Amino acid sequence: MIATSMQRRAFLQTLAAAGAATSLIAAAGSPIRLGFDTYSLRAFNWKGVELIDYAVAQGLDTIQFSSLDDFASLEPRYLKQVKEHAERSGITIDGGTGCICPVSKSWTEKLGTPELQITKGLEAAHHVGATSMRCYMGSSDDRQSPEQLERCMDATIQAFRKMGSRAQDLNVKIALENHAGDMTARETLTIIEQSGKDFVASCLDTGNPMWVMENPLTTMEVLGPYVVTTHVRDSAVFETPTGAAAQWVALGDGAVDLPKVVALHRQLCPQASMQLEIITGRPPRQLPYLQQEYWRNFQHLPARDFARFVTLAKKGHPFLGTMVIEDAPGPKNPIFTAALKEQQRVDLERSFQYAKRVLGVGARAHA
């Protein structure tokens, strides 16, 4: 009897969610295009056409090749084949590359100058028919001192300014990601505006704001008018004795107000694709904001933004489900590695269903 009652409640909740999603679409018009960032399935090592075929099988509209390594080759002939396969499959493409800041701790010097890396990314994006190219400045390591952060931001602006004419010639916008705790939304906006908003835009990530004590709603409000592509995921956020902690989870498993995120997406950047970047298997990240020294690298964080994050943490709780932790120390046996790989697929596909049924996202899903 208890099991039957629980199943009935779950069924009714699903119906209610589906009804809400239908209402959202009816009120907003065309659904937001739904896809995924290829990093979500990094363990599979799929390339080009394989990733597009997976998107089709999942009933998606788009895909973000967030790294040049997602292609078997950067030869124009091969990239044209990827473009044509996507067009036949009804899948649009967003492009991408990695770190483009030469003074960031994330920079890989052997890959060439920032201009070379940006050029490769722009040209690859152009050849596969993309109109945006995601890239990033650095990571939280670049917030270890205010001076380092300022150097990184200045170097990124200079690199982008040099590439303005090339980006516009190829009709591909440089989409700067707020990446891995490197910058707040307001700092990211500074780079976009000082570089040139005619050719620099935002790849808005909803998971990374947690690392800089920022509510993703703030991120969307600040960067929304500049967004051309996204990385969307949920986070479990909760208070701890020293401040708070945040852990990335599948959609619906965390504390982020995803319906409001989607509502802002529809209002501020309806033409941008919603690319799910589901990253699970990571332990919670500690944010010890009750310790004075932690604030050394957040001296310019507005009080209103911080208060909004604290409100989110107070309402949240730790993730209570099961998860294989990818970053566990020591060697990993084949069974463990296989479990991590399967977790990537399962959590991504659970998130697709949540986005379609609860959030009302996806053109194919609601055709």
mmCIF file of C-alpha atoms in Angstrom:
data_model
loop_
_atom_site.group_PDB
_atom_site.id
_atom_site.type_symbol
_atom_site.label_atom_id
_atom_site.label_comp_id
_atom_site.label_asym_id
_atom_site.label_seq_id
_atom_site.Cartn_x
_atom_site.Cartn_y
_atom_site.Cartn_z
ATOM 1 C CA MET A 1 0.000 0.000 0.000
ATOM 2 C CA ILE A 2 2.808 2.428 0.895
ATOM 3 C CA ALA A 3 4.687 1.677 -2.331
ATOM 4 C CA THR A 4 1.493 2.140 -4.372
ATOM 5 C CA SER A 5 0.818 5.473 -2.700
ATOM 6 C CA MET A 6 4.368 6.674 -3.400
ATOM 7 C CA GLN A 7 4.099 5.594 -7.031
ATOM 8 C CA ARG A 8 0.783 7.448 -7.363
ATOM 9 C CA ARG A 9 2.276 10.634 -5.945
ATOM 10 C CA ALA A 10 5.271 10.363 -8.289
ATOM 11 C CA PHE A 11 2.926 9.861 -11.247
ATOM 12 C CA LEU A 12 0.841 12.888 -10.296
ATOM 13 C CA GLN A 13 3.987 14.993 -9.864
ATOM 14 C CA THR A 14 5.119 13.976 -13.357
ATOM 15 C CA LEU A 15 1.747 14.962 -14.804
ATOM 16 C CA ALA A 16 1.854 18.298 -12.999
ATOM 17 C CA ALA A 17 5.382 18.972 -14.266
ATOM 18 C CA ALA A 18 4.399 18.087 -17.816
ATOM 19 C CA GLY A 19 1.381 20.393 -17.575
ATOM 20 C CA ALA A 20 3.538 23.225 -16.267
ATOM 21 C CA ALA A 21 6.042 22.716 -19.069
ATOM 22 C CA THR A 22 3.264 22.839 -21.669
ATOM 23 C CA SER A 23 1.961 26.067 -20.152
ATOM 24 C CA LEU A 24 5.441 27.610 -20.221
ATOM 25 C CA ILE A 25 5.833 26.861 -23.916
ATOM 26 C CA ALA A 26 2.357 28.125 -24.774
ATOM 27 C CA ALA A 27 3.078 31.401 -22.993
ATOM 28 C CA ALA A 28 6.573 31.879 -24.378
ATOM 29 C CA GLY A 29 6.195 30.777 -27.995
ATOM 30 C CA SER A 30 8.962 28.738 -29.602
ATOM 31 C CA PRO A 31 10.850 26.448 -27.180
ATOM 32 C CA ILE A 32 14.497 27.057 -26.379
ATOM 33 C CA ARG A 33 16.756 24.742 -28.369
ATOM 34 C CA LEU A 34 18.115 21.937 -26.197
ATOM 35 C CA GLY A 35 21.498 20.253 -26.552
ATOM 36 C CA PHE A 36 24.624 19.363 -24.632
ATOM 37 C CA ASP A 37 28.251 20.331 -24.263
ATOM 38 C CA THR A 38 30.455 17.440 -25.336
ATOM 39 C CA TYR A 39 32.452 17.584 -22.078
ATOM 40 C CA SER A 40 29.434 15.930 -20.454
ATOM 41 C CA LEU A 41 30.431 12.651 -22.167
ATOM 42 C CA ARG A 42 34.213 13.070 -21.991
ATOM 43 C CA ALA A 43 34.803 9.445 -20.960
ATOM 44 C CA PHE A 44 33.338 8.135 -24.225
ATOM 45 C CA ASN A 45 35.955 9.772 -26.465
ATOM 46 C CA TRP A 46 33.437 10.180 -29.273
ATOM 47 C CA LYS A 47 34.241 12.494 -32.172
ATOM 48 C CA GLY A 48 32.253 14.646 -34.587
ATOM 49 C CA VAL A 49 29.634 12.487 -36.271
ATOM 50 C CA GLU A 50 29.307 10.092 -33.311
ATOM 51 C CA LEU A 51 28.382 12.963 -31.021
ATOM 52 C CA ILE A 52 25.859 14.314 -33.514
ATOM 53 C CA ASP A 53 24.256 10.884 -33.841
ATOM 54 C CA TYR A 54 23.940 10.718 -30.051
ATOM 55 C CA ALA A 55 22.212 14.117 -30.043
ATOM 56 C CA VAL A 56 19.731 12.879 -32.647
ATOM 57 C CA ALA A 57 19.036 9.692 -30.664
ATOM 58 C CA GLN A 58 18.240 11.833 -27.605
ATOM 59 C CA GLY A 59 15.780 14.005 -29.523
ATOM 60 C CA LEU A 60 17.932 17.150 -29.224
ATOM 61 C CA ASP A 61 18.227 20.254 -31.370
ATOM 62 C CA THR A 62 21.830 21.326 -30.962
ATOM 63 C CA ILE A 63 25.293 20.445 -29.678
ATOM 64 C CA GLN A 64 28.333 22.353 -28.457
ATOM 65 C CA PHE A 65 31.740 21.041 -29.506
ATOM 66 C CA SER A 66 33.480 22.795 -26.642
ATOM 67 C CA SER A 67 36.979 21.588 -27.540
ATOM 68 C CA LEU A 68 38.877 21.216 -30.786
ATOM 69 C CA ASP A 69 39.733 17.703 -29.581
ATOM 70 C CA ASP A 70 36.086 16.756 -30.213
ATOM 71 C CA PHE A 71 36.920 16.568 -33.904
ATOM 72 C CA ALA A 72 38.895 13.750 -35.508
ATOM 73 C CA SER A 73 40.657 16.358 -37.635
ATOM 74 C CA LEU A 74 40.732 20.115 -38.160
ATOM 75 C CA GLU A 75 41.085 19.751 -41.910
ATOM 76 C CA PRO A 76 38.385 21.825 -43.680
ATOM 77 C CA ARG A 77 37.254 18.804 -45.709
ATOM 78 C CA TYR A 78 36.534 16.776 -42.569
ATOM 79 C CA LEU A 79 34.850 19.696 -40.801
ATOM 80 C CA LYS A 80 32.632 20.226 -43.837
ATOM 81 C CA GLN A 81 31.511 16.580 -43.544
ATOM 82 C CA VAL A 82 30.616 17.190 -39.886
ATOM 83 C CA LYS A 83 28.641 20.291 -40.885
ATOM 84 C CA GLU A 84 26.747 18.440 -43.620
ATOM 85 C CA HIS A 85 25.943 15.532 -41.322
ATOM 86 C CA ALA A 86 24.588 17.940 -38.727
ATOM 87 C CA GLU A 87 22.470 19.724 -41.318
ATOM 88 C CA ARG A 88 20.996 16.433 -42.574
ATOM 89 C CA SER A 89 20.285 15.470 -38.961
ATOM 90 C CA GLY A 90 18.631 18.777 -38.055
ATOM 91 C CA ILE A 91 21.276 19.615 -35.446
ATOM 92 C CA THR A 92 22.788 23.081 -35.059
ATOM 93 C CA ILE A 93 26.343 23.429 -33.780
ATOM 94 C CA ASP A 94 28.072 25.754 -31.336
ATOM 95 C CA GLY A 95 31.877 25.706 -31.505
ATOM 96 C CA GLY A 96 34.523 25.942 -28.843
ATOM 97 C CA THR A 97 38.118 25.866 -27.741
ATOM 98 C CA GLY A 98 39.989 26.112 -24.422
ATOM 99 C CA CYS A 99 42.036 28.646 -22.461
ATOM 100 C CA ILE A 100 43.051 31.731 -24.451
ATOM 101 C CA CYS A 101 44.791 33.786 -21.744
ATOM 102 C CA PRO A 102 48.610 33.585 -21.932
ATOM 103 C CA VAL A 103 49.175 34.580 -18.283
ATOM 104 C CA SER A 104 46.553 32.236 -16.803
ATOM 105 C CA LYS A 105 47.655 29.231 -14.802
ATOM 106 C CA SER A 106 45.466 27.200 -17.201
ATOM 107 C CA TRP A 107 47.378 28.290 -20.314
ATOM 108 C CA THR A 108 49.168 25.650 -22.389
ATOM 109 C CA GLU A 109 52.071 27.386 -24.090
ATOM 110 C CA LYS A 110 52.900 24.527 -26.457
ATOM 111 C CA LEU A 111 49.604 25.054 -28.304
ATOM 112 C CA GLY A 112 50.779 28.394 -29.653
ATOM 113 C CA THR A 113 49.910 32.046 -29.105
ATOM 114 C CA PRO A 114 46.452 33.191 -27.980
ATOM 115 C CA GLU A 115 45.876 34.582 -31.462
ATOM 116 C CA LEU A 116 46.681 31.197 -32.998
ATOM 117 C CA GLN A 117 44.386 29.336 -30.621
ATOM 118 C CA ILE A 118 41.517 31.759 -31.143
ATOM 119 C CA THR A 119 42.032 31.633 -34.905
ATOM 120 C CA LYS A 120 41.904 27.831 -34.909
ATOM 121 C CA GLY A 121 38.739 27.892 -32.844
ATOM 122 C CA LEU A 122 37.037 30.520 -35.002
ATOM 123 C CA GLU A 123 37.928 28.765 -38.246
ATOM 124 C CA ALA A 124 36.794 25.351 -36.979
ATOM 125 C CA ALA A 125 33.525 26.873 -35.798
ATOM 126 C CA HIS A 126 33.033 28.548 -39.176
ATOM 127 C CA HIS A 127 33.706 25.328 -41.107
ATOM 128 C CA VAL A 128 31.085 23.365 -39.110
ATOM 129 C CA GLY A 129 28.499 26.134 -39.496
ATOM 130 C CA ALA A 130 28.631 27.518 -35.945
ATOM 131 C CA THR A 131 28.111 31.194 -35.172
ATOM 132 C CA SER A 132 29.710 31.083 -31.710
ATOM 133 C CA MET A 133 32.999 29.797 -30.308
ATOM 134 C CA ARG A 134 33.211 29.147 -26.577
ATOM 135 C CA CYS A 135 36.500 29.782 -24.803
ATOM 136 C CA TYR A 136 37.657 30.674 -21.311
ATOM 137 C CA MET A 137 40.173 32.832 -19.476
ATOM 138 C CA GLY A 138 41.317 30.549 -16.655
ATOM 139 C CA SER A 139 40.185 28.993 -13.391
ATOM 140 C CA SER A 140 39.933 29.664 -9.668
ATOM 141 C CA ASP A 141 43.741 29.399 -9.499
ATOM 142 C CA ASP A 142 43.813 32.835 -11.121
ATOM 143 C CA ARG A 143 41.945 34.299 -8.139
ATOM 144 C CA GLN A 144 44.785 33.486 -5.744
ATOM 145 C CA SER A 145 45.687 37.175 -5.766
ATOM 146 C CA PRO A 146 43.937 40.327 -7.011
ATOM 147 C CA GLU A 147 47.018 41.129 -9.066
ATOM 148 C CA GLN A 148 46.895 37.797 -10.925
ATOM 149 C CA LEU A 149 43.207 38.219 -11.724
ATOM 150 C CA GLU A 150 43.795 41.724 -13.075
ATOM 151 C CA ARG A 151 46.684 40.510 -15.252
ATOM 152 C CA CYS A 152 44.538 37.735 -16.675
ATOM 153 C CA MET A 153 41.628 40.028 -17.453
ATOM 154 C CA ASP A 154 43.879 42.595 -19.145
ATOM 155 C CA ALA A 155 45.645 39.922 -21.232
ATOM 156 C CA THR A 156 42.309 38.407 -22.299
ATOM 157 C CA ILE A 157 40.991 41.793 -23.418
ATOM 158 C CA GLN A 158 44.139 42.420 -25.448
ATOM 159 C CA ALA A 159 43.923 38.980 -27.090
ATOM 160 C CA PHE A 160 40.272 39.502 -28.030
ATOM 161 C CA ARG A 161 40.832 42.997 -29.452
ATOM 162 C CA LYS A 162 43.414 41.597 -31.845
ATOM 163 C CA MET A 163 40.882 39.050 -33.144
ATOM 164 C CA GLY A 164 37.903 41.340 -33.726
ATOM 165 C CA SER A 165 38.151 41.656 -37.497
ATOM 166 C CA ARG A 166 38.790 37.928 -37.966
ATOM 167 C CA ALA A 167 35.778 36.968 -35.849
ATOM 168 C CA GLN A 168 33.535 39.359 -37.757
ATOM 169 C CA ASP A 169 34.839 38.190 -41.145
ATOM 170 C CA LEU A 170 33.924 34.598 -40.225
ATOM 171 C CA ASN A 171 30.605 35.636 -38.624
ATOM 172 C CA VAL A 172 31.530 33.778 -35.422
ATOM 173 C CA LYS A 173 31.196 35.413 -32.017
ATOM 174 C CA ILE A 174 33.794 34.701 -29.353
ATOM 175 C CA ALA A 175 31.762 33.364 -26.421
ATOM 176 C CA LEU A 176 33.650 33.862 -23.153
ATOM 177 C CA GLU A 177 32.703 31.375 -20.437
ATOM 178 C CA ASN A 178 32.581 32.298 -16.747
ATOM 179 C CA HIS A 179 34.803 29.311 -16.074
ATOM 180 C CA ALA A 180 35.710 27.243 -12.994
ATOM 181 C CA GLY A 181 35.669 30.124 -10.544
ATOM 182 C CA ASP A 182 37.839 32.486 -12.581
ATOM 183 C CA MET A 183 35.374 35.394 -12.703
ATOM 184 C CA THR A 184 32.047 36.639 -11.466
ATOM 185 C CA ALA A 185 29.404 37.671 -13.977
ATOM 186 C CA ARG A 186 30.274 41.332 -13.532
ATOM 187 C CA GLU A 187 33.966 40.664 -14.153
ATOM 188 C CA THR A 188 33.100 38.627 -17.244
ATOM 189 C CA LEU A 189 30.911 41.492 -18.467
ATOM 190 C CA THR A 190 33.853 43.874 -18.077
ATOM 191 C CA ILE A 191 35.896 41.807 -20.530
ATOM 192 C CA ILE A 192 33.028 41.575 -23.019
ATOM 193 C CA GLU A 193 32.382 45.310 -22.997
ATOM 194 C CA GLN A 194 36.034 46.398 -23.027
ATOM 195 C CA SER A 195 36.961 43.911 -25.769
ATOM 196 C CA GLY A 196 34.081 44.750 -28.087
ATOM 197 C CA LYS A 197 30.544 43.429 -27.676
ATOM 198 C CA ASP A 198 30.092 43.351 -31.456
ATOM 199 C CA PHE A 199 32.241 40.217 -31.575
ATOM 200 C CA VAL A 200 32.640 39.056 -27.942
ATOM 201 C CA ALA A 201 29.666 37.510 -26.132
ATOM 202 C CA SER A 202 28.909 35.176 -23.225
ATOM 203 C CA CYS A 203 28.898 31.415 -22.886
ATOM 204 C CA LEU A 204 26.934 31.478 -19.651
ATOM 205 C CA ASP A 205 27.633 28.656 -17.202
ATOM 206 C CA THR A 206 25.166 28.075 -14.341
ATOM 207 C CA GLY A 207 27.435 25.773 -12.315
ATOM 208 C CA ASN A 208 30.607 27.849 -12.110
ATOM 209 C CA PRO A 209 28.997 30.846 -10.327
ATOM 210 C CA MET A 210 28.908 28.737 -7.159
ATOM 211 C CA TRP A 211 32.708 28.880 -6.960
ATOM 212 C CA VAL A 212 32.604 32.677 -6.743
ATOM 213 C CA MET A 213 29.650 32.814 -4.304
ATOM 214 C CA GLU A 214 27.182 33.919 -6.966
ATOM 215 C CA ASN A 215 23.587 32.829 -7.475
ATOM 216 C CA PRO A 216 23.077 31.715 -11.113
ATOM 217 C CA LEU A 217 20.067 34.030 -11.299
ATOM 218 C CA THR A 218 22.457 36.942 -10.809
ATOM 219 C CA THR A 219 24.699 35.506 -13.523
ATOM 220 C CA MET A 220 21.800 35.313 -15.953
ATOM 221 C CA GLU A 221 20.538 38.796 -15.137
ATOM 222 C CA VAL A 222 23.979 40.365 -15.657
ATOM 223 C CA LEU A 223 25.114 38.412 -18.711
ATOM 224 C CA GLY A 224 21.780 37.430 -20.278
ATOM 225 C CA PRO A 225 21.695 40.175 -22.943
ATOM 226 C CA TYR A 226 25.143 39.031 -24.145
ATOM 227 C CA VAL A 227 24.546 35.256 -24.134
ATOM 228 C CA VAL A 228 24.908 33.305 -27.380
ATOM 229 C CA THR A 229 25.377 29.826 -25.908
ATOM 230 C CA THR A 230 25.302 28.216 -22.472
ATOM 231 C CA HIS A 231 26.445 25.507 -20.079
ATOM 232 C CA VAL A 232 23.525 24.549 -17.841
ATOM 233 C CA ARG A 233 23.643 22.294 -14.784
ATOM 234 C CA ASP A 234 22.279 22.177 -11.241
ATOM 235 C CA SER A 235 24.162 22.451 -7.934
ATOM 236 C CA ALA A 236 23.496 21.268 -4.400
ATOM 237 C CA VAL A 237 24.365 24.257 -2.193
ATOM 238 C CA PHE A 238 24.275 24.194 1.597
ATOM 239 C CA GLU A 239 25.669 25.882 4.689
ATOM 240 C CA THR A 240 28.695 24.532 6.573
ATOM 241 C CA PRO A 241 30.399 25.602 9.828
ATOM 242 C CA THR A 242 32.853 27.775 7.868
ATOM 243 C CA GLY A 243 30.461 29.124 5.238
ATOM 244 C CA ALA A 244 28.957 26.960 2.513
ATOM 245 C CA ALA A 245 29.706 24.170 0.051
ATOM 246 C CA ALA A 246 28.500 23.454 -3.470
ATOM 247 C CA GLN A 247 28.410 20.243 -5.484
ATOM 248 C CA TRP A 248 27.451 19.884 -9.132
ATOM 249 C CA VAL A 249 24.535 17.528 -9.759
ATOM 250 C CA ALA A 250 22.084 16.531 -12.487
ATOM 251 C CA LEU A 251 19.156 18.834 -13.254
ATOM 252 C CA GLY A 252 16.538 18.697 -10.509
ATOM 253 C CA ASP A 253 18.877 17.276 -7.870
ATOM 254 C CA GLY A 254 20.100 20.644 -6.572
ATOM 255 C CA ALA A 255 19.020 24.013 -5.200
ATOM 256 C CA VAL A 256 19.198 26.226 -8.310
ATOM 257 C CA ASP A 257 15.881 27.788 -9.296
ATOM 258 C CA LEU A 258 15.958 26.325 -12.790
ATOM 259 C CA PRO A 259 12.452 27.475 -13.824
ATOM 260 C CA LYS A 260 13.533 31.072 -13.132
ATOM 261 C CA VAL A 261 16.787 30.502 -15.024
ATOM 262 C CA VAL A 262 14.760 29.305 -18.012
ATOM 263 C CA ALA A 263 12.323 32.219 -17.708
ATOM 264 C CA LEU A 264 15.241 34.668 -17.793
ATOM 265 C CA HIS A 265 16.730 32.747 -20.733
ATOM 266 C CA ARG A 266 13.478 33.173 -22.664
ATOM 267 C CA GLN A 267 13.364 36.873 -21.790
ATOM 268 C CA LEU A 268 17.011 37.888 -22.272
ATOM 269 C CA CYS A 269 18.526 35.492 -24.829
ATOM 270 C CA PRO A 270 15.792 33.363 -26.456
ATOM 271 C CA GLN A 271 17.891 32.617 -29.549
ATOM 272 C CA ALA A 272 20.767 31.121 -27.518
ATOM 273 C CA SER A 273 20.949 27.352 -27.259
ATOM 274 C CA MET A 274 20.618 25.647 -23.873
ATOM 275 C CA GLN A 275 23.566 23.266 -23.816
ATOM 276 C CA LEU A 276 23.543 20.991 -20.779
ATOM 277 C CA GLU A 277 26.993 20.490 -19.293
ATOM 278 C CA ILE A 278 26.317 17.889 -16.629
ATOM 279 C CA ILE A 279 29.350 17.275 -14.427
ATOM 280 C CA THR A 280 28.826 14.814 -11.602
ATOM 281 C CA GLY A 281 31.341 12.723 -9.713
ATOM 282 C CA ARG A 282 33.024 15.701 -8.067
ATOM 283 C CA PRO A 283 33.053 16.216 -4.282
ATOM 284 C CA PRO A 284 31.511 19.395 -2.793
ATOM 285 C CA ARG A 285 33.655 22.517 -3.099
ATOM 286 C CA GLN A 286 34.183 24.393 0.157
ATOM 287 C CA LEU A 287 33.441 28.129 0.247
ATOM 288 C CA PRO A 288 34.686 29.254 3.687
ATOM 289 C CA TYR A 289 33.351 32.809 3.571
ATOM 290 C CA LEU A 290 33.182 32.994 7.386
ATOM 291 C CA GLN A 291 36.981 33.004 7.436
ATOM 292 C CA GLN A 292 38.400 36.499 6.951
ATOM 293 C CA GLU A 293 41.322 35.479 4.742
ATOM 294 C CA TYR A 294 38.939 33.975 2.171
ATOM 295 C CA TRP A 295 37.772 37.482 1.243
ATOM 296 C CA ARG A 296 41.204 38.602 0.053
ATOM 297 C CA ASN A 297 40.310 37.550 -3.464
ATOM 298 C CA PHE A 298 36.706 38.753 -3.415
ATOM 299 C CA GLN A 299 37.244 42.374 -2.425
ATOM 300 C CA HIS A 300 34.930 43.721 -5.128
ATOM 301 C CA LEU A 301 32.039 41.262 -4.700
ATOM 302 C CA PRO A 302 28.856 43.352 -4.260
ATOM 303 C CA ALA A 303 27.087 42.742 -0.942
ATOM 304 C CA ARG A 304 23.743 42.268 -2.717
ATOM 305 C CA ASP A 305 25.208 39.478 -4.866
ATOM 306 C CA PHE A 306 26.749 37.736 -1.872
ATOM 307 C CA ALA A 307 23.513 38.026 0.134
ATOM 308 C CA ARG A 308 21.607 36.398 -2.704
ATOM 309 C CA PHE A 309 24.037 33.486 -2.700
ATOM 310 C CA VAL A 310 23.769 33.073 1.085
ATOM 311 C CA THR A 311 19.990 32.942 0.741
ATOM 312 C CA LEU A 312 20.398 30.107 -1.763
ATOM 313 C CA ALA A 313 22.742 28.218 0.580
ATOM 314 C CA LYS A 314 20.345 28.613 3.525
ATOM 315 C CA LYS A 315 17.526 27.045 1.512
ATOM 316 C CA GLY A 316 19.660 24.201 0.163
ATOM 317 C CA HIS A 317 20.902 20.890 1.493
ATOM 318 C CA PRO A 318 23.611 18.348 0.630
ATOM 319 C CA PHE A 319 23.037 15.941 -2.240
ATOM 320 C CA LEU A 320 21.353 12.896 -0.704
ATOM 321 C CA GLY A 321 21.552 10.523 -3.660
ATOM 322 C CA THR A 322 24.308 8.119 -4.689
ATOM 323 C CA MET A 323 27.313 9.204 -6.724
ATOM 324 C CA VAL A 324 30.613 7.698 -7.818
ATOM 325 C CA ILE A 325 33.323 10.273 -7.006
ATOM 326 C CA GLU A 326 35.642 10.798 -9.967
ATOM 327 C CA ASP A 327 38.286 12.761 -8.104
ATOM 328 C CA ALA A 328 38.967 10.103 -5.475
ATOM 329 C CA PRO A 329 42.719 9.623 -4.880
ATOM 330 C CA GLY A 330 44.679 6.574 -5.986
ATOM 331 C CA PRO A 331 44.543 4.312 -9.062
ATOM 332 C CA LYS A 332 41.156 3.310 -10.453
ATOM 333 C CA ASN A 333 40.334 -0.229 -11.482
ATOM 334 C CA PRO A 334 38.398 -0.941 -14.715
ATOM 335 C CA ILE A 335 35.108 -1.496 -12.873
ATOM 336 C CA PHE A 336 35.357 1.903 -11.203
ATOM 337 C CA THR A 337 36.229 3.573 -14.509
ATOM 338 C CA ALA A 338 33.265 1.897 -16.214
ATOM 339 C CA ALA A 339 30.960 3.093 -13.436
ATOM 340 C CA LEU A 340 32.149 6.677 -13.862
ATOM 341 C CA LYS A 341 31.561 6.465 -17.599
ATOM 342 C CA GLU A 342 28.040 5.127 -17.157
ATOM 343 C CA GLN A 343 27.295 7.796 -14.555
ATOM 344 C CA GLN A 344 28.102 10.501 -17.111
ATOM 345 C CA ARG A 345 25.583 9.056 -19.555
ATOM 346 C CA VAL A 346 22.837 8.378 -16.995
ATOM 347 C CA ASP A 347 23.042 11.786 -15.332
ATOM 348 C CA LEU A 348 23.087 13.574 -18.677
ATOM 349 C CA GLU A 349 20.071 11.668 -19.962
ATOM 350 C CA ARG A 350 18.181 12.202 -16.692
ATOM 351 C CA SER A 351 18.858 15.891 -17.171
ATOM 352 C CA PHE A 352 17.551 15.844 -20.746
ATOM 353 C CA GLN A 353 14.272 14.423 -19.489
ATOM 354 C CA TYR A 354 14.034 17.002 -16.713
ATOM 355 C CA ALA A 355 14.714 19.840 -19.157
ATOM 356 C CA LYS A 356 12.042 18.586 -21.552
ATOM 357 C CA ARG A 357 9.321 17.557 -19.105
ATOM 358 C CA VAL A 358 9.742 20.016 -16.248
ATOM 359 C CA LEU A 359 11.358 23.062 -17.833
ATOM 360 C CA GLY A 360 9.642 22.847 -21.210
ATOM 361 C CA VAL A 361 12.897 23.135 -23.156
ATOM 362 C CA GLY A 362 13.582 21.528 -26.530
ATOM 363 C CA ALA A 363 12.144 22.241 -29.981
ATOM 364 C CA ARG A 364 12.001 18.600 -31.136
ATOM 365 C CA ALA A 365 10.605 17.454 -27.825
ATOM 366 C CA HIS A 366 7.680 19.858 -28.087
ATOM 367 C CA ALA A 367 7.116 19.922 -31.843
#
